[in-house]
PDB file of C-alpha atoms in Angstrom:
ATOM      1  CA  UNK R   1      17.363 -43.493 -36.217  1.00 64.00           C
ATOM      2  CA  UNK R   2      15.042 -46.574 -35.062  1.00 60.00           C
ATOM      3  CA  UNK R   3      17.355 -47.515 -32.460  1.00 66.00           C
ATOM      4  CA  UNK R   4      17.214 -43.433 -30.856  1.00 71.00           C
ATOM      5  CA  UNK R   5      13.555 -43.912 -31.347  1.00 66.00           C
ATOM      6  CA  UNK R   6      13.165 -47.261 -29.618  1.00 68.00           C
ATOM      7  CA  UNK R   7      15.712 -46.009 -26.858  1.00 61.00           C
ATOM      8  CA  UNK R   8      13.732 -42.826 -26.631  1.00 69.00           C
ATOM      9  CA  UNK R   9      10.689 -44.838 -25.126  1.00 70.00           C
ATOM     10  CA  UNK R  10      12.941 -47.775 -23.136  1.00 70.00           C
ATOM     11  CA  UNK R  11      15.089 -45.260 -21.531  1.00 70.00           C
ATOM     12  CA  UNK R  12      12.202 -42.811 -20.047  1.00 81.00           C
ATOM     13  CA  UNK R  13       9.542 -45.433 -19.276  1.00 85.00           C
ATOM     14  CA  UNK R  14       8.309 -43.258 -16.497  1.00 90.00           C
ATOM     15  CA  UNK R  15       7.826 -40.101 -18.429  1.00 89.00           C
ATOM     16  CA  UNK R  16       5.996 -41.845 -21.058  1.00 90.00           C
ATOM     17  CA  UNK R  17       3.799 -43.474 -18.125  1.00 95.00           C
ATOM     18  CA  UNK R  18       2.847 -40.022 -16.772  1.00 97.00           C
ATOM     19  CA  UNK R  19       1.982 -38.844 -20.270  1.00 96.00           C
ATOM     20  CA  UNK R  20      -0.247 -41.665 -20.691  1.00 96.00           C
ATOM     21  CA  UNK R  21      -2.008 -40.827 -17.904  1.00 97.00           C
ATOM     22  CA  UNK R  22      -2.071 -36.902 -18.848  1.00 97.00           C
ATOM     23  CA  UNK R  23      -3.894 -38.130 -22.180  1.00 97.00           C
ATOM     24  CA  UNK R  24      -6.169 -40.561 -19.772  1.00 96.00           C
ATOM     25  CA  UNK R  25      -7.336 -37.523 -17.792  1.00 97.00           C
ATOM     26  CA  UNK R  26      -7.024 -34.499 -20.662  1.00 97.00           C
ATOM     27  CA  UNK R  27      -9.016 -36.281 -23.634  1.00 97.00           C
ATOM     28  CA  UNK R  28     -11.998 -36.883 -21.406  1.00 96.00           C
ATOM     29  CA  UNK R  29     -11.832 -33.504 -19.832  1.00 96.00           C
ATOM     30  CA  UNK R  30     -11.399 -31.331 -22.789  1.00 96.00           C
ATOM     31  CA  UNK R  31     -11.638 -33.479 -25.812  1.00 96.00           C
ATOM     32  CA  UNK R  32      -8.765 -34.859 -28.499  1.00 97.00           C
ATOM     33  CA  UNK R  33      -8.454 -31.558 -30.342  1.00 96.00           C
ATOM     34  CA  UNK R  34      -7.588 -29.387 -27.453  1.00 97.00           C
ATOM     35  CA  UNK R  35      -5.516 -32.309 -25.820  1.00 98.00           C
ATOM     36  CA  UNK R  36      -3.103 -32.564 -28.858  1.00 97.00           C
ATOM     37  CA  UNK R  37      -2.903 -28.510 -29.405  1.00 97.00           C
ATOM     38  CA  UNK R  38      -1.920 -28.032 -26.009  1.00 98.00           C
ATOM     39  CA  UNK R  39       0.771 -30.936 -26.261  1.00 97.00           C
ATOM     40  CA  UNK R  40       1.916 -29.358 -29.322  1.00 97.00           C
ATOM     41  CA  UNK R  41       1.796 -25.831 -28.120  1.00 98.00           C
ATOM     42  CA  UNK R  42       3.068 -26.574 -24.840  1.00 97.00           C
ATOM     43  CA  UNK R  43       6.061 -28.671 -25.601  1.00 96.00           C
ATOM     44  CA  UNK R  44       7.141 -25.703 -28.033  1.00 97.00           C
ATOM     45  CA  UNK R  45       7.014 -23.319 -25.396  1.00 97.00           C
ATOM     46  CA  UNK R  46       9.230 -25.380 -23.217  1.00 96.00           C
ATOM     47  CA  UNK R  47      11.668 -26.058 -25.746  1.00 94.00           C
ATOM     48  CA  UNK R  48      11.986 -22.487 -26.701  1.00 95.00           C
ATOM     49  CA  UNK R  49      12.272 -21.836 -23.006  1.00 95.00           C
ATOM     50  CA  UNK R  50      14.901 -24.576 -22.454  1.00 93.00           C
ATOM     51  CA  UNK R  51      16.954 -23.546 -25.599  1.00 94.00           C
ATOM     52  CA  UNK R  52      16.788 -19.937 -24.654  1.00 93.00           C
ATOM     53  CA  UNK R  53      18.189 -20.743 -21.475  1.00 93.00           C
ATOM     54  CA  UNK R  54      21.116 -23.085 -22.255  1.00 90.00           C
ATOM     55  CA  UNK R  55      22.165 -20.591 -24.472  1.00 93.00           C
ATOM     56  CA  UNK R  56      21.308 -17.034 -22.816  1.00 93.00           C
ATOM     57  CA  UNK R  57      20.770 -17.951 -19.373  1.00 91.00           C
ATOM     58  CA  UNK R  58      17.337 -16.857 -19.427  1.00 91.00           C
ATOM     59  CA  UNK R  59      14.777 -17.902 -17.563  1.00 93.00           C
ATOM     60  CA  UNK R  60      16.379 -20.472 -15.749  1.00 92.00           C
ATOM     61  CA  UNK R  61      19.525 -19.114 -15.143  1.00 90.00           C
ATOM     62  CA  UNK R  62      22.620 -21.006 -16.974  1.00 89.00           C
ATOM     63  CA  UNK R  63      22.895 -24.486 -17.065  1.00 87.00           C
ATOM     64  CA  UNK R  64      23.779 -26.882 -19.823  1.00 86.00           C
ATOM     65  CA  UNK R  65      22.955 -30.575 -21.166  1.00 86.00           C
ATOM     66  CA  UNK R  66      25.136 -34.011 -20.875  1.00 85.00           C
ATOM     67  CA  UNK R  67      24.860 -35.099 -24.260  1.00 80.00           C
ATOM     68  CA  UNK R  68      25.869 -38.850 -23.474  1.00 75.00           C
ATOM     69  CA  UNK R  69      22.738 -40.349 -24.137  1.00 73.00           C
ATOM     70  CA  UNK R  70      22.650 -38.051 -27.783  1.00 75.00           C
ATOM     71  CA  UNK R  71      23.428 -41.327 -29.547  1.00 72.00           C
ATOM     72  CA  UNK R  72      20.758 -43.574 -27.552  1.00 75.00           C
ATOM     73  CA  UNK R  73      17.324 -41.367 -27.482  1.00 77.00           C
ATOM     74  CA  UNK R  74      15.931 -38.424 -29.194  1.00 82.00           C
ATOM     75  CA  UNK R  75      17.461 -34.720 -28.874  1.00 84.00           C
ATOM     76  CA  UNK R  76      16.146 -31.779 -30.290  1.00 85.00           C
ATOM     77  CA  UNK R  77      18.649 -28.772 -31.309  1.00 85.00           C
ATOM     78  CA  UNK R  78      20.506 -29.772 -28.067  1.00 78.00           C
ATOM     79  CA  UNK R  79      17.943 -30.102 -25.638  1.00 83.00           C
ATOM     80  CA  UNK R  80      16.633 -34.100 -24.618  1.00 85.00           C
ATOM     81  CA  UNK R  81      12.680 -34.808 -26.161  1.00 81.00           C
ATOM     82  CA  UNK R  82      11.644 -36.052 -23.045  1.00 84.00           C
ATOM     83  CA  UNK R  83      12.462 -33.389 -20.754  1.00 84.00           C
ATOM     84  CA  UNK R  84      10.120 -30.929 -22.702  1.00 90.00           C
ATOM     85  CA  UNK R  85       7.501 -33.416 -23.172  1.00 93.00           C
ATOM     86  CA  UNK R  86       7.508 -33.259 -19.327  1.00 95.00           C
ATOM     87  CA  UNK R  87       6.280 -29.750 -19.269  1.00 97.00           C
ATOM     88  CA  UNK R  88       2.824 -30.968 -20.712  1.00 98.00           C
ATOM     89  CA  UNK R  89       1.768 -32.963 -18.192  1.00 97.00           C
ATOM     90  CA  UNK R  90       3.247 -30.941 -15.222  1.00 98.00           C
ATOM     91  CA  UNK R  91       1.417 -27.994 -16.424  1.00 98.00           C
ATOM     92  CA  UNK R  92      -1.941 -29.938 -16.440  1.00 98.00           C
ATOM     93  CA  UNK R  93      -1.691 -31.692 -13.716  1.00 98.00           C
ATOM     94  CA  UNK R  94      -1.399 -28.292 -11.504  1.00 98.00           C
ATOM     95  CA  UNK R  95      -3.839 -26.634 -13.407  1.00 98.00           C
ATOM     96  CA  UNK R  96      -6.371 -29.016 -12.724  1.00 98.00           C
ATOM     97  CA  UNK R  97      -5.366 -29.366  -9.309  1.00 98.00           C
ATOM     98  CA  UNK R  98      -5.923 -25.643  -9.196  1.00 98.00           C
ATOM     99  CA  UNK R  99      -9.547 -25.974 -10.603  1.00 98.00           C
ATOM    100  CA  UNK R 100     -10.256 -28.840  -8.009  1.00 97.00           C
ATOM    101  CA  UNK R 101      -9.580 -26.400  -5.228  1.00 97.00           C
ATOM    102  CA  UNK R 102     -11.344 -23.365  -6.941  1.00 97.00           C
ATOM    103  CA  UNK R 103     -14.354 -25.164  -8.024  1.00 97.00           C
ATOM    104  CA  UNK R 104     -17.692 -25.984  -6.518  1.00 97.00           C
ATOM    105  CA  UNK R 105     -17.932 -29.532  -5.957  1.00 97.00           C
ATOM    106  CA  UNK R 106     -20.719 -32.056  -6.444  1.00 96.00           C
ATOM    107  CA  UNK R 107     -21.013 -35.981  -6.260  1.00 94.00           C
ATOM    108  CA  UNK R 108     -22.948 -38.327  -8.281  1.00 91.00           C
ATOM    109  CA  UNK R 109     -23.003 -41.744  -6.581  1.00 88.00           C
ATOM    110  CA  UNK R 110     -18.912 -42.167  -5.577  1.00 88.00           C
ATOM    111  CA  UNK R 111     -17.883 -39.894  -7.913  1.00 92.00           C
ATOM    112  CA  UNK R 112     -16.565 -36.522  -7.152  1.00 94.00           C
ATOM    113  CA  UNK R 113     -17.502 -33.801  -9.954  1.00 95.00           C
ATOM    114  CA  UNK R 114     -15.947 -30.258 -10.118  1.00 96.00           C
ATOM    115  CA  UNK R 115     -18.410 -27.653 -11.204  1.00 97.00           C
ATOM    116  CA  UNK R 116     -16.211 -25.470 -13.440  1.00 96.00           C
ATOM    117  CA  UNK R 117     -17.341 -22.831 -15.606  1.00 97.00           C
ATOM    118  CA  UNK R 118     -15.320 -20.958 -18.359  1.00 96.00           C
ATOM    119  CA  UNK R 119     -15.241 -18.363 -16.083  1.00 97.00           C
ATOM    120  CA  UNK R 120     -13.173 -20.149 -13.401  1.00 97.00           C
ATOM    121  CA  UNK R 121     -11.314 -22.245 -16.607  1.00 97.00           C
ATOM    122  CA  UNK R 122      -9.944 -18.740 -17.697  1.00 97.00           C
ATOM    123  CA  UNK R 123      -9.693 -17.026 -14.574  1.00 98.00           C
ATOM    124  CA  UNK R 124      -6.468 -15.338 -12.996  1.00 98.00           C
ATOM    125  CA  UNK R 125      -6.895 -17.442 -10.007  1.00 98.00           C
ATOM    126  CA  UNK R 126      -6.600 -20.530 -12.044  1.00 98.00           C
ATOM    127  CA  UNK R 127      -3.513 -18.822 -13.622  1.00 98.00           C
ATOM    128  CA  UNK R 128      -1.323 -17.888 -10.641  1.00 98.00           C
ATOM    129  CA  UNK R 129      -2.561 -21.002  -8.688  1.00 98.00           C
ATOM    130  CA  UNK R 130      -1.885 -23.335 -11.269  1.00 98.00           C
ATOM    131  CA  UNK R 131       1.605 -21.725 -11.966  1.00 98.00           C
ATOM    132  CA  UNK R 132       2.508 -21.768  -8.436  1.00 98.00           C
ATOM    133  CA  UNK R 133       1.880 -25.476  -8.206  1.00 98.00           C
ATOM    134  CA  UNK R 134       4.047 -26.568 -11.075  1.00 98.00           C
ATOM    135  CA  UNK R 135       6.767 -24.651  -9.864  1.00 98.00           C
ATOM    136  CA  UNK R 136       6.458 -26.006  -6.693  1.00 97.00           C
ATOM    137  CA  UNK R 137       6.454 -29.330  -8.153  1.00 97.00           C
ATOM    138  CA  UNK R 138       9.952 -28.395  -9.553  1.00 97.00           C
ATOM    139  CA  UNK R 139      11.176 -27.622  -6.258  1.00 97.00           C
ATOM    140  CA  UNK R 140      10.504 -31.182  -5.444  1.00 97.00           C
ATOM    141  CA  UNK R 141      11.753 -32.377  -8.850  1.00 96.00           C
ATOM    142  CA  UNK R 142      14.942 -30.512  -9.705  1.00 95.00           C
ATOM    143  CA  UNK R 143      17.084 -31.225  -6.690  1.00 96.00           C
ATOM    144  CA  UNK R 144      16.826 -35.159  -7.414  1.00 96.00           C
ATOM    145  CA  UNK R 145      17.037 -34.899 -11.299  1.00 93.00           C
ATOM    146  CA  UNK R 146      20.440 -33.193 -10.195  1.00 93.00           C
ATOM    147  CA  UNK R 147      21.552 -36.387  -8.479  1.00 92.00           C
ATOM    148  CA  UNK R 148      20.698 -38.218 -12.076  1.00 88.00           C
ATOM    149  CA  UNK R 149      23.761 -39.984 -11.977  1.00 90.00           C
ATOM    150  CA  UNK R 150      22.690 -41.872  -8.916  1.00 89.00           C
ATOM    151  CA  UNK R 151      19.332 -43.170 -10.248  1.00 85.00           C
ATOM    152  CA  UNK R 152      18.221 -44.186 -13.579  1.00 81.00           C
ATOM    153  CA  UNK R 153      17.723 -41.016 -15.071  1.00 81.00           C
ATOM    154  CA  UNK R 154      21.570 -40.515 -15.760  1.00 80.00           C
ATOM    155  CA  UNK R 155      23.473 -37.350 -15.182  1.00 83.00           C
ATOM    156  CA  UNK R 156      22.000 -35.233 -17.809  1.00 85.00           C
ATOM    157  CA  UNK R 157      22.321 -31.789 -17.078  1.00 85.00           C
ATOM    158  CA  UNK R 158      24.397 -29.331 -14.761  1.00 88.00           C
ATOM    159  CA  UNK R 159      24.688 -25.985 -13.520  1.00 90.00           C
ATOM    160  CA  UNK R 160      27.529 -23.619 -14.075  1.00 87.00           C
ATOM    161  CA  UNK R 161      27.578 -22.524 -10.502  1.00 86.00           C
ATOM    162  CA  UNK R 162      26.139 -24.621  -7.279  1.00 88.00           C
ATOM    163  CA  UNK R 163      22.804 -23.082  -6.341  1.00 87.00           C
ATOM    164  CA  UNK R 164      21.694 -22.811  -2.817  1.00 93.00           C
ATOM    165  CA  UNK R 165      18.635 -25.288  -2.898  1.00 94.00           C
ATOM    166  CA  UNK R 166      20.720 -28.784  -2.835  1.00 94.00           C
ATOM    167  CA  UNK R 167      22.820 -27.594  -5.625  1.00 93.00           C
ATOM    168  CA  UNK R 168      19.713 -25.599  -7.499  1.00 96.00           C
ATOM    169  CA  UNK R 169      19.957 -22.462  -8.027  1.00 95.00           C
ATOM    170  CA  UNK R 170      17.255 -20.047  -7.257  1.00 95.00           C
ATOM    171  CA  UNK R 171      17.110 -18.342 -10.708  1.00 95.00           C
ATOM    172  CA  UNK R 172      15.791 -21.833 -11.891  1.00 96.00           C
ATOM    173  CA  UNK R 173      12.461 -21.589  -9.542  1.00 97.00           C
ATOM    174  CA  UNK R 174      11.998 -18.057 -10.982  1.00 97.00           C
ATOM    175  CA  UNK R 175      12.220 -19.529 -14.291  1.00 97.00           C
ATOM    176  CA  UNK R 176       9.939 -22.099 -13.702  1.00 97.00           C
ATOM    177  CA  UNK R 177       7.494 -19.867 -12.167  1.00 98.00           C
ATOM    178  CA  UNK R 178       7.669 -17.583 -15.338  1.00 98.00           C
ATOM    179  CA  UNK R 179       7.277 -20.244 -17.877  1.00 98.00           C
ATOM    180  CA  UNK R 180       4.437 -21.780 -15.400  1.00 98.00           C
ATOM    181  CA  UNK R 181       2.392 -18.601 -16.350  1.00 98.00           C
ATOM    182  CA  UNK R 182       3.173 -18.784 -20.109  1.00 98.00           C
ATOM    183  CA  UNK R 183       2.221 -23.009 -19.794  1.00 98.00           C
ATOM    184  CA  UNK R 184      -1.014 -22.470 -17.936  1.00 98.00           C
ATOM    185  CA  UNK R 185      -1.779 -19.380 -19.977  1.00 98.00           C
ATOM    186  CA  UNK R 186      -1.569 -21.091 -23.247  1.00 98.00           C
ATOM    187  CA  UNK R 187      -4.057 -24.101 -22.026  1.00 98.00           C
ATOM    188  CA  UNK R 188      -6.091 -21.417 -21.258  1.00 98.00           C
ATOM    189  CA  UNK R 189      -6.147 -20.192 -24.186  1.00 97.00           C
ATOM    190  CA  UNK R 190      -6.292 -23.399 -26.139  1.00 97.00           C
ATOM    191  CA  UNK R 191      -9.362 -24.257 -24.015  1.00 96.00           C
ATOM    192  CA  UNK R 192     -11.126 -20.962 -24.859  1.00 93.00           C
ATOM    193  CA  UNK R 193     -12.622 -22.027 -28.007  1.00 87.00           C
ATOM    194  CA  UNK R 194     -16.475 -22.431 -27.068  1.00 85.00           C
ATOM    195  CA  UNK R 195     -17.989 -26.008 -28.562  1.00 84.00           C
ATOM    196  CA  UNK R 196     -21.771 -26.009 -29.329  1.00 79.00           C
ATOM    197  CA  UNK R 197     -21.826 -30.210 -29.485  1.00 87.00           C
ATOM    198  CA  UNK R 198     -19.754 -32.527 -27.302  1.00 90.00           C
ATOM    199  CA  UNK R 199     -16.122 -32.378 -28.136  1.00 93.00           C
ATOM    200  CA  UNK R 200     -14.801 -36.021 -29.623  1.00 94.00           C
ATOM    201  CA  UNK R 201     -13.215 -37.656 -27.107  1.00 94.00           C
ATOM    202  CA  UNK R 202     -15.151 -36.393 -24.032  1.00 94.00           C
ATOM    203  CA  UNK R 203     -17.117 -38.998 -22.219  1.00 88.00           C
ATOM    204  CA  UNK R 204     -18.722 -39.501 -18.371  1.00 84.00           C
ATOM    205  CA  UNK R 205     -15.555 -41.310 -17.325  1.00 88.00           C
ATOM    206  CA  UNK R 206     -15.622 -41.941 -13.195  1.00 89.00           C
ATOM    207  CA  UNK R 207     -13.367 -39.732 -10.909  1.00 93.00           C
ATOM    208  CA  UNK R 208     -12.327 -37.524 -14.445  1.00 94.00           C
ATOM    209  CA  UNK R 209     -12.137 -34.275 -12.350  1.00 95.00           C
ATOM    210  CA  UNK R 210      -9.889 -36.303  -9.707  1.00 96.00           C
ATOM    211  CA  UNK R 211      -7.540 -37.599 -12.439  1.00 97.00           C
ATOM    212  CA  UNK R 212      -5.260 -34.277 -12.847  1.00 97.00           C
ATOM    213  CA  UNK R 213      -4.720 -34.058  -8.894  1.00 97.00           C
ATOM    214  CA  UNK R 214      -3.693 -37.556  -8.717  1.00 97.00           C
ATOM    215  CA  UNK R 215      -1.285 -37.323 -11.368  1.00 98.00           C
ATOM    216  CA  UNK R 216       0.067 -34.176  -9.562  1.00 98.00           C
ATOM    217  CA  UNK R 217       0.339 -35.987  -6.636  1.00 97.00           C
ATOM    218  CA  UNK R 218       1.888 -39.185  -8.101  1.00 97.00           C
ATOM    219  CA  UNK R 219       4.640 -36.998  -9.507  1.00 97.00           C
ATOM    220  CA  UNK R 220       5.417 -35.675  -5.992  1.00 97.00           C
ATOM    221  CA  UNK R 221       5.466 -39.653  -4.707  1.00 97.00           C
ATOM    222  CA  UNK R 222       7.675 -40.663  -7.655  1.00 97.00           C
ATOM    223  CA  UNK R 223      10.308 -38.138  -6.907  1.00 97.00           C
ATOM    224  CA  UNK R 224      10.093 -38.512  -3.171  1.00 97.00           C
ATOM    225  CA  UNK R 225      10.623 -42.143  -3.783  1.00 97.00           C
ATOM    226  CA  UNK R 226      13.714 -41.776  -5.894  1.00 96.00           C
ATOM    227  CA  UNK R 227      15.027 -39.135  -3.074  1.00 97.00           C
ATOM    228  CA  UNK R 228      14.762 -41.799  -0.433  1.00 97.00           C
ATOM    229  CA  UNK R 229      15.894 -44.392  -2.689  1.00 96.00           C
ATOM    230  CA  UNK R 230      19.218 -42.741  -3.538  1.00 96.00           C
ATOM    231  CA  UNK R 231      19.766 -41.735   0.571  1.00 95.00           C
ATOM    232  CA  UNK R 232      18.899 -38.355   0.372  1.00 96.00           C
ATOM    233  CA  UNK R 233      16.523 -38.418   3.409  1.00 96.00           C
ATOM    234  CA  UNK R 234      17.006 -34.633   4.519  1.00 96.00           C
ATOM    235  CA  UNK R 235      16.057 -33.729   0.746  1.00 96.00           C
ATOM    236  CA  UNK R 236      13.232 -36.245   1.095  1.00 96.00           C
ATOM    237  CA  UNK R 237      11.781 -34.891   4.300  1.00 96.00           C
ATOM    238  CA  UNK R 238      12.480 -31.321   3.392  1.00 96.00           C
ATOM    239  CA  UNK R 239       9.921 -31.656   0.342  1.00 96.00           C
ATOM    240  CA  UNK R 240       7.358 -33.819   2.354  1.00 96.00           C
ATOM    241  CA  UNK R 241       7.136 -31.208   4.926  1.00 96.00           C
ATOM    242  CA  UNK R 242       6.692 -28.308   1.961  1.00 95.00           C
ATOM    243  CA  UNK R 243       3.681 -30.286   0.513  1.00 97.00           C
ATOM    244  CA  UNK R 244       1.992 -31.785   3.972  1.00 96.00           C
ATOM    245  CA  UNK R 245      -0.121 -28.374   5.385  1.00 95.00           C
ATOM    246  CA  UNK R 246      -1.210 -27.521   1.352  1.00 94.00           C
ATOM    247  CA  UNK R 247      -2.019 -31.216   1.103  1.00 95.00           C
ATOM    248  CA  UNK R 248      -4.394 -31.495   4.123  1.00 97.00           C
ATOM    249  CA  UNK R 249      -5.835 -27.912   3.307  1.00 95.00           C
ATOM    250  CA  UNK R 250      -6.842 -28.991   0.021  1.00 95.00           C
ATOM    251  CA  UNK R 251      -8.362 -32.331   1.390  1.00 95.00           C
ATOM    252  CA  UNK R 252      -9.869 -30.649   4.138  1.00 96.00           C
ATOM    253  CA  UNK R 253     -11.447 -27.882   2.367  1.00 93.00           C
ATOM    254  CA  UNK R 254     -12.525 -29.962  -0.474  1.00 94.00           C
ATOM    255  CA  UNK R 255     -14.769 -32.571   1.975  1.00 93.00           C
ATOM    256  CA  UNK R 256     -16.232 -29.042   3.538  1.00 94.00           C
ATOM    257  CA  UNK R 257     -17.106 -27.651   0.272  1.00 94.00           C
ATOM    258  CA  UNK R 258     -18.864 -31.229  -1.121  1.00 95.00           C
ATOM    259  CA  UNK R 259     -22.425 -31.176  -2.439  1.00 95.00           C
ATOM    260  CA  UNK R 260     -22.803 -27.354  -0.762  1.00 95.00           C
ATOM    261  CA  UNK R 261     -22.711 -25.257  -4.053  1.00 95.00           C
ATOM    262  CA  UNK R 262     -25.587 -23.080  -5.201  1.00 94.00           C
ATOM    263  CA  UNK R 263     -28.086 -23.830  -7.835  1.00 95.00           C
ATOM    264  CA  UNK R 264     -26.801 -21.306  -9.873  1.00 96.00           C
ATOM    265  CA  UNK R 265     -23.103 -22.244  -9.689  1.00 96.00           C
ATOM    266  CA  UNK R 266     -24.858 -25.749 -11.014  1.00 95.00           C
ATOM    267  CA  UNK R 267     -26.916 -24.006 -13.887  1.00 95.00           C
ATOM    268  CA  UNK R 268     -23.642 -22.186 -14.787  1.00 96.00           C
ATOM    269  CA  UNK R 269     -21.797 -25.256 -14.883  1.00 96.00           C
ATOM    270  CA  UNK R 270     -24.403 -27.137 -17.234  1.00 95.00           C
ATOM    271  CA  UNK R 271     -24.797 -23.948 -19.195  1.00 94.00           C
ATOM    272  CA  UNK R 272     -21.034 -24.207 -20.320  1.00 94.00           C
ATOM    273  CA  UNK R 273     -20.526 -27.668 -20.174  1.00 94.00           C
ATOM    274  CA  UNK R 274     -23.599 -29.832 -21.164  1.00 92.00           C
ATOM    275  CA  UNK R 275     -21.896 -32.551 -21.514  1.00 91.00           C
ATOM    276  CA  UNK R 276     -20.964 -32.990 -17.776  1.00 91.00           C
ATOM    277  CA  UNK R 277     -21.724 -36.340 -15.447  1.00 89.00           C
ATOM    278  CA  UNK R 278     -24.310 -34.179 -14.056  1.00 88.00           C
ATOM    279  CA  UNK R 279     -25.801 -33.335 -17.277  1.00 79.00           C
ATOM    280  CA  UNK R 280     -28.026 -35.784 -19.567  1.00 61.00           C
ATOM    281  CA  UNK R 281     -26.125 -38.089 -22.108  1.00 50.00           C
TER     282      UNK R 281
END
């Protein structure tokens, strides 16, 4: 058991590095309690979705896991532990990227701060946009993960039928969109509890509002890097072209919105989150 516990970390250091980055971004954002609550709820939702799919074909279509590493790392009921864990940080970085797009922006010195409100966090716009952002991440991740035997992931899964998108069936992306809706909604549900005092773990961390979007970008760069490393240039360039215009749009529109918020937007932000870096500590 000790060997499996150690192997779970040593075989997938990149997963736990991304998860550590998620904790670094999420805890100063919503506090320890909500972060740990979503980690548990998000992992459970992801695990159920994967277990259902390998046994019923819903929601991702029929696929299977190859248990070649079952004696080297933690598996739970036929699903690798690290795989369901990945959904947690992918959901958070997608959701916070949506908040960056939807929220008014302010600066304090060199820091950029999203003027989030409870209404924005719980909005249907954040739900829809966050869900699509997460699904589009998988459009980059899944084709290169399917080539795991050519890099350090290893060949851990496959599809019963070769899909049309570099071997991945379109049903997988439909399933990811449905699951992403549930996951983002779960984060909004966990986050709906209103605190009267500063939640434990929250502090005015510099550039906190950018950490989630930067994690999103880091996941993209990691997968593009691996794709180029194994020589799949067409796959890499396809992914880069998919995201070039959205990234440019987000950056340009963000720059245009900096410090152009209305006073009532600032008041609403501080009313909902008095522990904001723009408030008093």
